PDB file of C-alpha atoms in Angstrom:
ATOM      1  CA  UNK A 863      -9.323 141.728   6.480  1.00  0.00           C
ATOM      2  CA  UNK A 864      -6.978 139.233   6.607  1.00  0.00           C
ATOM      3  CA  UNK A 865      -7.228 135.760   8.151  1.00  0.00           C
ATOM      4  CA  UNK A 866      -5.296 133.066   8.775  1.00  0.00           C
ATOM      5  CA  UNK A 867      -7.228 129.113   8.581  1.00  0.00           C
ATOM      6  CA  UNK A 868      -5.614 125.942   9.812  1.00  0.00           C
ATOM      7  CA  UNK A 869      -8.160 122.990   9.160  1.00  0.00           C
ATOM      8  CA  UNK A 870      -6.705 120.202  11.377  1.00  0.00           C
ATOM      9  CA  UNK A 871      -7.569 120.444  14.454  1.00  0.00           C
ATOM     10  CA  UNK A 872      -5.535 117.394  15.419  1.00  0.00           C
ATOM     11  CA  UNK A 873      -2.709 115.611  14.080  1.00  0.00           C
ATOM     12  CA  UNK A 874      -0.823 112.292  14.665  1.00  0.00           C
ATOM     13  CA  UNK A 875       2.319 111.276  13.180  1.00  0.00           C
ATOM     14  CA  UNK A 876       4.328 108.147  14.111  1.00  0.00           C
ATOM     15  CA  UNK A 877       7.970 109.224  15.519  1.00  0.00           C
ATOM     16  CA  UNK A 878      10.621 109.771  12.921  1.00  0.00           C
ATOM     17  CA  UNK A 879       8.713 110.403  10.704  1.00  0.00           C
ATOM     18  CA  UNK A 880       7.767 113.497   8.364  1.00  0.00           C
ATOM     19  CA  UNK A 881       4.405 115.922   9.207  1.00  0.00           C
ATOM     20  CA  UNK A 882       3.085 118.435   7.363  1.00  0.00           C
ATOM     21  CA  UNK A 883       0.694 121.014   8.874  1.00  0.00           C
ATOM     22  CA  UNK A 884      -1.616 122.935   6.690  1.00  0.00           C
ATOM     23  CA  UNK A 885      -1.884 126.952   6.924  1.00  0.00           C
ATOM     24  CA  UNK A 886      -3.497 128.666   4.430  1.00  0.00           C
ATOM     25  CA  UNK A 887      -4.151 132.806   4.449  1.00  0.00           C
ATOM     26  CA  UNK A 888      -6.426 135.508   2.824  1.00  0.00           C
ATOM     27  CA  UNK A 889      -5.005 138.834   2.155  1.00  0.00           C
ATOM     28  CA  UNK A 890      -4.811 141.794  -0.273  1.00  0.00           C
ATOM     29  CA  UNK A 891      -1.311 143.138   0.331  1.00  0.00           C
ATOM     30  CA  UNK A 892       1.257 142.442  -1.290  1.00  0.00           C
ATOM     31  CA  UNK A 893       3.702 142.647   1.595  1.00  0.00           C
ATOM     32  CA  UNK A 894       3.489 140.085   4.149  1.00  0.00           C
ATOM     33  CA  UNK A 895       5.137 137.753   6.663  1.00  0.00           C
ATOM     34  CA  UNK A 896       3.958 134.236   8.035  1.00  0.00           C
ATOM     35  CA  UNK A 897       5.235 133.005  11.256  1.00  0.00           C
ATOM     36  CA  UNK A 898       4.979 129.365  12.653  1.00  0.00           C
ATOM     37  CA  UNK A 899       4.774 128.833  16.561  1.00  0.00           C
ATOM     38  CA  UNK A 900       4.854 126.192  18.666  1.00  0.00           C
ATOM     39  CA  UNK A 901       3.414 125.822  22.283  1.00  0.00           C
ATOM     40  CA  UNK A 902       3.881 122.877  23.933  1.00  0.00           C
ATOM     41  CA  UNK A 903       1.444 122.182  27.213  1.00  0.00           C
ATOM     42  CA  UNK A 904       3.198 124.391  29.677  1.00  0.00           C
ATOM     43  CA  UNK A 905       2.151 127.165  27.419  1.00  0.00           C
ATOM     44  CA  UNK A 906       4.790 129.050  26.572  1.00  0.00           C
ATOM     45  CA  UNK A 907       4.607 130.369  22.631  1.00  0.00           C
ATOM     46  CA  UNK A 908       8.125 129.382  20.746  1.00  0.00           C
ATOM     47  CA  UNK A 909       9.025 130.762  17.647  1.00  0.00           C
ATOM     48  CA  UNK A 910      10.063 128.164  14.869  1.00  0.00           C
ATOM     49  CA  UNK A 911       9.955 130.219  11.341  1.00  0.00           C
ATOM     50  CA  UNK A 912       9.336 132.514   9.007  1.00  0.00           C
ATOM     51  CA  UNK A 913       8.572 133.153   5.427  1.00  0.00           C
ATOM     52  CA  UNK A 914       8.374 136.661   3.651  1.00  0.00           C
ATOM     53  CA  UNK A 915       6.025 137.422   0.721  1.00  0.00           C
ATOM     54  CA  UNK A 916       8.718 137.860  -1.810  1.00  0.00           C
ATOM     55  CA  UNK A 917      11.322 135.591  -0.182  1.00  0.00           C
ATOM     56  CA  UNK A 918      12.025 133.332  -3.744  1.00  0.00           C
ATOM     57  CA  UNK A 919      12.807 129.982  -1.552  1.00  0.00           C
ATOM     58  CA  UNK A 920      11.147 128.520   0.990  1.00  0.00           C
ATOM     59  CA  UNK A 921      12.213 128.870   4.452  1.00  0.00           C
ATOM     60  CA  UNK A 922      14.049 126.217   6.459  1.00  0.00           C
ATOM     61  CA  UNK A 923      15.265 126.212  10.185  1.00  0.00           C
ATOM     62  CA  UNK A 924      16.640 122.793  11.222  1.00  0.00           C
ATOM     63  CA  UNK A 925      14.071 120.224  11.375  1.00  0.00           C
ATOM     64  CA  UNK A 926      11.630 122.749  10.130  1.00  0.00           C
ATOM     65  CA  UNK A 927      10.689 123.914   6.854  1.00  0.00           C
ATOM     66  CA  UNK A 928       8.402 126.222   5.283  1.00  0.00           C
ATOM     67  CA  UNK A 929       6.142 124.739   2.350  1.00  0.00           C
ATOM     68  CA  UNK A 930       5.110 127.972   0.641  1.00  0.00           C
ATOM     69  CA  UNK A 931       2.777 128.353  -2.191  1.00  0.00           C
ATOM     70  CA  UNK A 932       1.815 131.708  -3.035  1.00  0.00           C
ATOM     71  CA  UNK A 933      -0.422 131.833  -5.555  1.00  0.00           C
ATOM     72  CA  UNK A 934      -2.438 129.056  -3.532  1.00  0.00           C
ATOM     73  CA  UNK A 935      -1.854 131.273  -0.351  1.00  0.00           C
ATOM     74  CA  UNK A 936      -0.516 128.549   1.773  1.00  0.00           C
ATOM     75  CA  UNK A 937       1.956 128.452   3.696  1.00  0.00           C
ATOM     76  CA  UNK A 938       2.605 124.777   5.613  1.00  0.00           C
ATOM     77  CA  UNK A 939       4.699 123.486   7.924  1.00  0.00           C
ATOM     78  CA  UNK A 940       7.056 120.262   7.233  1.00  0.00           C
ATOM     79  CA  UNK A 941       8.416 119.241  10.378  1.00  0.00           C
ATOM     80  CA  UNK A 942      10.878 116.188   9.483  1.00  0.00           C
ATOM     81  CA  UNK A 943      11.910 113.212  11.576  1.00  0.00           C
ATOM     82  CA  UNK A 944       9.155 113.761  14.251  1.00  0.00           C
ATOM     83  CA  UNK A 945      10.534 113.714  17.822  1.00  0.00           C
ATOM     84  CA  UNK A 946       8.422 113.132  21.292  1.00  0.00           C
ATOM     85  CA  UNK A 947       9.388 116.051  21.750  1.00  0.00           C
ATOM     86  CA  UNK A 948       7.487 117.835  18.892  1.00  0.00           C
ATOM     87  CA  UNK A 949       4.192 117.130  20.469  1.00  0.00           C
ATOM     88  CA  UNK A 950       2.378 120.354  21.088  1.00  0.00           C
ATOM     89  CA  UNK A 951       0.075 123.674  19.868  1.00  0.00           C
ATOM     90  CA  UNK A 952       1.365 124.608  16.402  1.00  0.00           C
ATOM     91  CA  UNK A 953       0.039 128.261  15.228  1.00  0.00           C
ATOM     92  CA  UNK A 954       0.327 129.859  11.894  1.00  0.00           C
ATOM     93  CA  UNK A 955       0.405 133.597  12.223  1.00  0.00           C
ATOM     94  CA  UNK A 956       0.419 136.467   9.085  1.00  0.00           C
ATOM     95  CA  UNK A 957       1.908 139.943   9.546  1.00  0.00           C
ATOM     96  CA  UNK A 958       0.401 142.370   6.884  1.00  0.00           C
ATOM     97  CA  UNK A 959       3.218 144.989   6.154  1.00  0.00           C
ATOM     98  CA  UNK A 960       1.041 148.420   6.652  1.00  0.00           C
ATOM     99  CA  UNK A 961       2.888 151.030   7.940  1.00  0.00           C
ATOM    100  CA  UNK A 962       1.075 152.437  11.360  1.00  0.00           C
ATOM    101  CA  UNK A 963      -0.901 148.871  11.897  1.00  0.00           C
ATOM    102  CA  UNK A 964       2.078 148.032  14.344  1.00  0.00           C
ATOM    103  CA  UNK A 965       2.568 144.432  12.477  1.00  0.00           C
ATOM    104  CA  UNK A 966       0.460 142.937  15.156  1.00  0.00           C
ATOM    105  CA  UNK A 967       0.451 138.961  13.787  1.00  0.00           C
ATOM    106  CA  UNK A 968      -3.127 137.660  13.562  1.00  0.00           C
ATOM    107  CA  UNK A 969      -3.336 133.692  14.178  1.00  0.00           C
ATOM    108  CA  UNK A 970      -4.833 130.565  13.455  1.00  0.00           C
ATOM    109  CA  UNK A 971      -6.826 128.491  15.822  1.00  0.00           C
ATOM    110  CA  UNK A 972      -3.550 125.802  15.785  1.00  0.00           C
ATOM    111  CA  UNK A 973      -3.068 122.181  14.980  1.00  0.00           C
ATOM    112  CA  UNK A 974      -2.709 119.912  18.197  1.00  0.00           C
ATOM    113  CA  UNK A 975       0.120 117.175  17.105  1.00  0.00           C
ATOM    114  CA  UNK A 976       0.758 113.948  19.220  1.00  0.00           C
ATOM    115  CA  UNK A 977       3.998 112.396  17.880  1.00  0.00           C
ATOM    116  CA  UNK A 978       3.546 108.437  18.793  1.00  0.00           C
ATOM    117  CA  UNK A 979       6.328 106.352  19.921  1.00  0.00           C
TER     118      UNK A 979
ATOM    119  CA  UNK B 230      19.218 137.666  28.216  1.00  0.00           C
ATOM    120  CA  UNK B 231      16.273 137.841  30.392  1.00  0.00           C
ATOM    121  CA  UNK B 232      12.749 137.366  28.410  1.00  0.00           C
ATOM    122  CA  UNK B 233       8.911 138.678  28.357  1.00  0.00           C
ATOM    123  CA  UNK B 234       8.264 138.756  31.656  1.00  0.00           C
ATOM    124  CA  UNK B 235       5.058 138.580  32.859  1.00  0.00           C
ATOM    125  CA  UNK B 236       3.259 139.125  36.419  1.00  0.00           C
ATOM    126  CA  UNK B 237       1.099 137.595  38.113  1.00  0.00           C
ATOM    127  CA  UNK B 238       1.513 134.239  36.733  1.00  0.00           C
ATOM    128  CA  UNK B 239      -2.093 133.383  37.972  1.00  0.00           C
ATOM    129  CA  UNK B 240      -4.715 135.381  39.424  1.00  0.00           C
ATOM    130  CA  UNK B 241      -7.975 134.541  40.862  1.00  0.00           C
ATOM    131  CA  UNK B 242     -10.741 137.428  41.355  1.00  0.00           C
ATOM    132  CA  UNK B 243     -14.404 137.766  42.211  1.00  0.00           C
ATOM    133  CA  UNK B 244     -16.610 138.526  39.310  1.00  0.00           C
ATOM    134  CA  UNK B 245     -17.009 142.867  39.141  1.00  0.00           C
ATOM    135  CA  UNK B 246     -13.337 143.309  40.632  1.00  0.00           C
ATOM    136  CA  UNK B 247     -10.757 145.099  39.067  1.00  0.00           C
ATOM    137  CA  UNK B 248      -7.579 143.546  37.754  1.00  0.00           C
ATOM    138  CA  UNK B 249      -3.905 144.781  36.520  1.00  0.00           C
ATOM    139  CA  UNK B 250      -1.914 142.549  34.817  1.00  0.00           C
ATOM    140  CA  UNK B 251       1.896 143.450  33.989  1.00  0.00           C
ATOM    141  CA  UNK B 252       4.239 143.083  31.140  1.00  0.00           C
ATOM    142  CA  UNK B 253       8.137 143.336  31.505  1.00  0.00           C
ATOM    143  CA  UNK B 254       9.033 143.158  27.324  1.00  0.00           C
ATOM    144  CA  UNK B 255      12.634 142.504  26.529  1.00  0.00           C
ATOM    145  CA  UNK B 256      14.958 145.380  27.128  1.00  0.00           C
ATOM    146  CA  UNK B 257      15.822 147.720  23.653  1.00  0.00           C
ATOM    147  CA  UNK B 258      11.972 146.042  22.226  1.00  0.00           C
ATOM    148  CA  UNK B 259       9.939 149.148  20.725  1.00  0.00           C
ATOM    149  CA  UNK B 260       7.326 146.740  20.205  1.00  0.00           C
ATOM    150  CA  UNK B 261       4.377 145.631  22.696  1.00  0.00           C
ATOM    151  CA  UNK B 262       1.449 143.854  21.791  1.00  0.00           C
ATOM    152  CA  UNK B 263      -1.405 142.195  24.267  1.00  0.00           C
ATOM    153  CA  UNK B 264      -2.954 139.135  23.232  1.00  0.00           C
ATOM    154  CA  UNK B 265      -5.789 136.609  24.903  1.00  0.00           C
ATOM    155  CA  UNK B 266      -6.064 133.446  24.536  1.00  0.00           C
ATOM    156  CA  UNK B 267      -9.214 131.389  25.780  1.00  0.00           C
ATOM    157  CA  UNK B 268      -8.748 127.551  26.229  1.00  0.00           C
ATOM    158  CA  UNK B 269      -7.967 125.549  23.498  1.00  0.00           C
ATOM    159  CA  UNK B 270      -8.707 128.339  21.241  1.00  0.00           C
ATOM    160  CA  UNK B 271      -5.928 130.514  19.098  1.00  0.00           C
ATOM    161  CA  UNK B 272      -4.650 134.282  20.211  1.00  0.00           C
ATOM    162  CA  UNK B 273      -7.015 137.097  19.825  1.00  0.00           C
ATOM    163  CA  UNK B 274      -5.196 140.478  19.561  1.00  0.00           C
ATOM    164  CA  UNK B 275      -5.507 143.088  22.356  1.00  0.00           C
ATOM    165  CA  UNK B 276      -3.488 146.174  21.858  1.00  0.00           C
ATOM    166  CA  UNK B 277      -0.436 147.222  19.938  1.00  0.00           C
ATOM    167  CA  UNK B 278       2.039 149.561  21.540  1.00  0.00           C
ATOM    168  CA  UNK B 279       4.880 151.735  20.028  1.00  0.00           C
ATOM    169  CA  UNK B 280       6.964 153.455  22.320  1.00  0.00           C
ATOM    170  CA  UNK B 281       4.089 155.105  24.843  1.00  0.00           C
ATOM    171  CA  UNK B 282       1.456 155.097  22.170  1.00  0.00           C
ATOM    172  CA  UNK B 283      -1.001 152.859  20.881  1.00  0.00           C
ATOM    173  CA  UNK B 284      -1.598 153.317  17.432  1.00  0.00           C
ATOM    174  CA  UNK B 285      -4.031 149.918  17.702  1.00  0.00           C
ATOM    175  CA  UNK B 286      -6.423 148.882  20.071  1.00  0.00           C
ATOM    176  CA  UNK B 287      -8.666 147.484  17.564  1.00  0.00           C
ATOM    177  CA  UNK B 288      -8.707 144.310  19.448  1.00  0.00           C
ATOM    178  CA  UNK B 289     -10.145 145.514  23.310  1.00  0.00           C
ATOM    179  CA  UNK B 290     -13.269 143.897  23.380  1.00  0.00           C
ATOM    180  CA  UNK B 291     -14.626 146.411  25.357  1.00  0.00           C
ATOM    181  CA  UNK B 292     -14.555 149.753  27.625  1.00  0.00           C
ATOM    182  CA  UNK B 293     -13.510 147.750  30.523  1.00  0.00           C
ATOM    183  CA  UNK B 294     -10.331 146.992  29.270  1.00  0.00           C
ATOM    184  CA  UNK B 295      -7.508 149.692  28.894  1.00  0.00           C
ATOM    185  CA  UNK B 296      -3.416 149.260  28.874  1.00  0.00           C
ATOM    186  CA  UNK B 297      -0.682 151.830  29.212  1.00  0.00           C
ATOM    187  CA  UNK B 298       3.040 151.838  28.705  1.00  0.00           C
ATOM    188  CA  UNK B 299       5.241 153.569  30.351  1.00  0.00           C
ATOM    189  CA  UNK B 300       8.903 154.731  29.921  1.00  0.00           C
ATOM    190  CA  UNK B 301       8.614 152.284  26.889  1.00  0.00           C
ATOM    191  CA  UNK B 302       9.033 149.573  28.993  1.00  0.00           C
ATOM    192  CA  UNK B 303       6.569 148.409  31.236  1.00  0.00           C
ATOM    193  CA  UNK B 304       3.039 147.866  30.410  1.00  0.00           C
ATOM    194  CA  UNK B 305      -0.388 147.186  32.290  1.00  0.00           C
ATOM    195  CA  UNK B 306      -3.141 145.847  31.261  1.00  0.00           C
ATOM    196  CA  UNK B 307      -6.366 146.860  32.988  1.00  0.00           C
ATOM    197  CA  UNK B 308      -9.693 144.998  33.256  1.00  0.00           C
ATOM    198  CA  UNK B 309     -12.174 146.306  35.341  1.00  0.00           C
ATOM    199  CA  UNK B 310     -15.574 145.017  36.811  1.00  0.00           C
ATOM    200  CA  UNK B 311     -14.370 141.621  35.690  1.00  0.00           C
ATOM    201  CA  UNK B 312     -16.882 139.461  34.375  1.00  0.00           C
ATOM    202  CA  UNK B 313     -16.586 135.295  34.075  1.00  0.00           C
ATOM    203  CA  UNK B 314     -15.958 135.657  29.895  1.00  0.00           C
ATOM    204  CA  UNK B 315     -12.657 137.240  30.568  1.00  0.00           C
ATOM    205  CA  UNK B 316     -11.325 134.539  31.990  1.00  0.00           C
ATOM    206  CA  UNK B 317      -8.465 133.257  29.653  1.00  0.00           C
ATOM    207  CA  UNK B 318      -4.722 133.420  29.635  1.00  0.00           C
ATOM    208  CA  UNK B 319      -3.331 137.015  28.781  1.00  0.00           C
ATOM    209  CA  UNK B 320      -0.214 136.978  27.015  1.00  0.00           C
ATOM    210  CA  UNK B 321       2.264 139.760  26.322  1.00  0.00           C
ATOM    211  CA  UNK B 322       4.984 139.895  23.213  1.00  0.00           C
ATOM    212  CA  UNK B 323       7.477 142.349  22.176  1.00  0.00           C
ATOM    213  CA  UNK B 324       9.516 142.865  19.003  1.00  0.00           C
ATOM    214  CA  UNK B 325      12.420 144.474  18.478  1.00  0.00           C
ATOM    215  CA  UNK B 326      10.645 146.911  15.861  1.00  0.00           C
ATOM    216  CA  UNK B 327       7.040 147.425  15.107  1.00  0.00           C
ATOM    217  CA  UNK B 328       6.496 150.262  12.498  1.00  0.00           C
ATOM    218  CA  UNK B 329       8.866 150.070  10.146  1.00  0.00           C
ATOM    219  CA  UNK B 330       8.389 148.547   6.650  1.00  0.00           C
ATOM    220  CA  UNK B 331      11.870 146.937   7.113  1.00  0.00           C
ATOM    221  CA  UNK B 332      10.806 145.209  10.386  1.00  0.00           C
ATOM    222  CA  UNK B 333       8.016 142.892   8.974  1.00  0.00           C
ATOM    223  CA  UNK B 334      10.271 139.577   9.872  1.00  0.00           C
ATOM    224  CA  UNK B 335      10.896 140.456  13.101  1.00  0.00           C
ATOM    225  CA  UNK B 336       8.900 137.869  15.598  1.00  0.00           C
ATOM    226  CA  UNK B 337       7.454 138.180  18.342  1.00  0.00           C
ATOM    227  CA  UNK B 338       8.826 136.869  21.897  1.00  0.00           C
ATOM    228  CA  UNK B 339       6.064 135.952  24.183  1.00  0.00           C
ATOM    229  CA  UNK B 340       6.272 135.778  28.129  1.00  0.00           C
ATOM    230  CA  UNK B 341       4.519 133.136  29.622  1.00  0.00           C
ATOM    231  CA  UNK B 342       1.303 134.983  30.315  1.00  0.00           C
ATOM    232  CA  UNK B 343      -1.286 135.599  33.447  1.00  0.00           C
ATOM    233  CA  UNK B 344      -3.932 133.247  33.919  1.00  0.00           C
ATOM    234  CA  UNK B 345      -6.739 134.836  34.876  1.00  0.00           C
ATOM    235  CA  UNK B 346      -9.936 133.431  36.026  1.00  0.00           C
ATOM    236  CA  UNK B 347     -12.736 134.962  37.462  1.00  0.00           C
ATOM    237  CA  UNK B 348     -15.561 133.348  39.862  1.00  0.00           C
TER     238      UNK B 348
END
């Protein structure tokens, strides 16, 4: 079964500067996607990235990028030049690609981060 | 274009009531999927729709929950005889795709969910 662990509960990180957020994942496919999400405190759930299995480079989207390590089966976030803004829920979700299992996305319990001014 | 939309936003009921909740996904989405999410805790998968069909409900925690779609649009969920643990915020996604091989990147857009509590 596959499962998705994110060990910090709770980050801080001074503004401006760079965070990383841990994610690591169990699995036997082969096949598989991992999402990052944000939700800030009115609770809506934001999608920020993804990374695919055999993508060969690691994925970026703005201030966002995707630290991904395969063979340790992690997959962390790097959110650069942390804004006020920033401060929120961050999730780690893995899509297992098995045809029929409807690529539901199984999450992480999240990583609170407070970005400090 | 307009997003997940969910209804109620909140919703208050007596413990052993019945309760729908409803999910608008965004139009052309194949792809529904019901998730919970207690407080300060991460999403627990419901129920995975294709179409009309669910080929997963592996995540219903029990017989008192049940969901339809219909027209592949609109979906309920149901919870009856309510009890206090299923209080929690009830979130519904869709994708554009959810069977195909080829469709494994595609994420999921979340409405803002129901809160539900029960007294």
């Amino acid at each position: 079964a596959q499962k998705i662990t994110q060990t910090q509960p709770g980050m801080f990180v001074q503004e401006k500067e760079a965070v990383t957020l841990d994610c690591t994942y169990d699995t036997s496919d082969q096949s598989y996607g991992l999402f990052w999400y944000k939700q800030p405190s009115s609770g809506e759930m934001i999608f920020l990235i993804y990374q695919g299995s055999y993508d060969e480079q690691n994925a970026t989207e703005g201030r966002y990028s995707l630290n991904f390590q395969k063979a340790r089966k992690s997959a962390n976030l790097v959110i650069s030049a942390s804004q006020l803004g920033d401060s929120a829920m961050y999730f780690c979700a893995m899509r297992e690609v098995t045809y029929n299992q409807g690529g539901k996305l199984i999450f992480g319990q999240g990583t609170e981060l407070s970005v400090k001014p | 274009g307009a997003g997940v939309s969910q209804s109620p936003s909140n919703k208050v009921t007596e413990k052993g009531k019945d309760v729908e909740l409803r999910c608008d996904p965004i139009s052309g989405h194949t792809a529904l999927y019901w998730y919970r999410q207690s407080l300060g805790q991460g999403l627990e998968f419901l129920i995975y729709f294709q179409g009309n069909s669910a080929p997963d409900k592996s995540g219903l925690p029990s017989d008192r929950f049940s969901a339809e779609r219909t027209g592949g649009s609109v979906s309920t969920l149901t919870i009856q005889r309510t009890q206090q643990e299923d209080s929690a915020v009830y979130l519904c996604a869709s994708s554009l795709r959810g069977q195909l091989l080829s469709s494994y990147n595609s994420p999921l857009h979340f409405g803002n969910g129901t809160r539900l509590t029960v007294t």
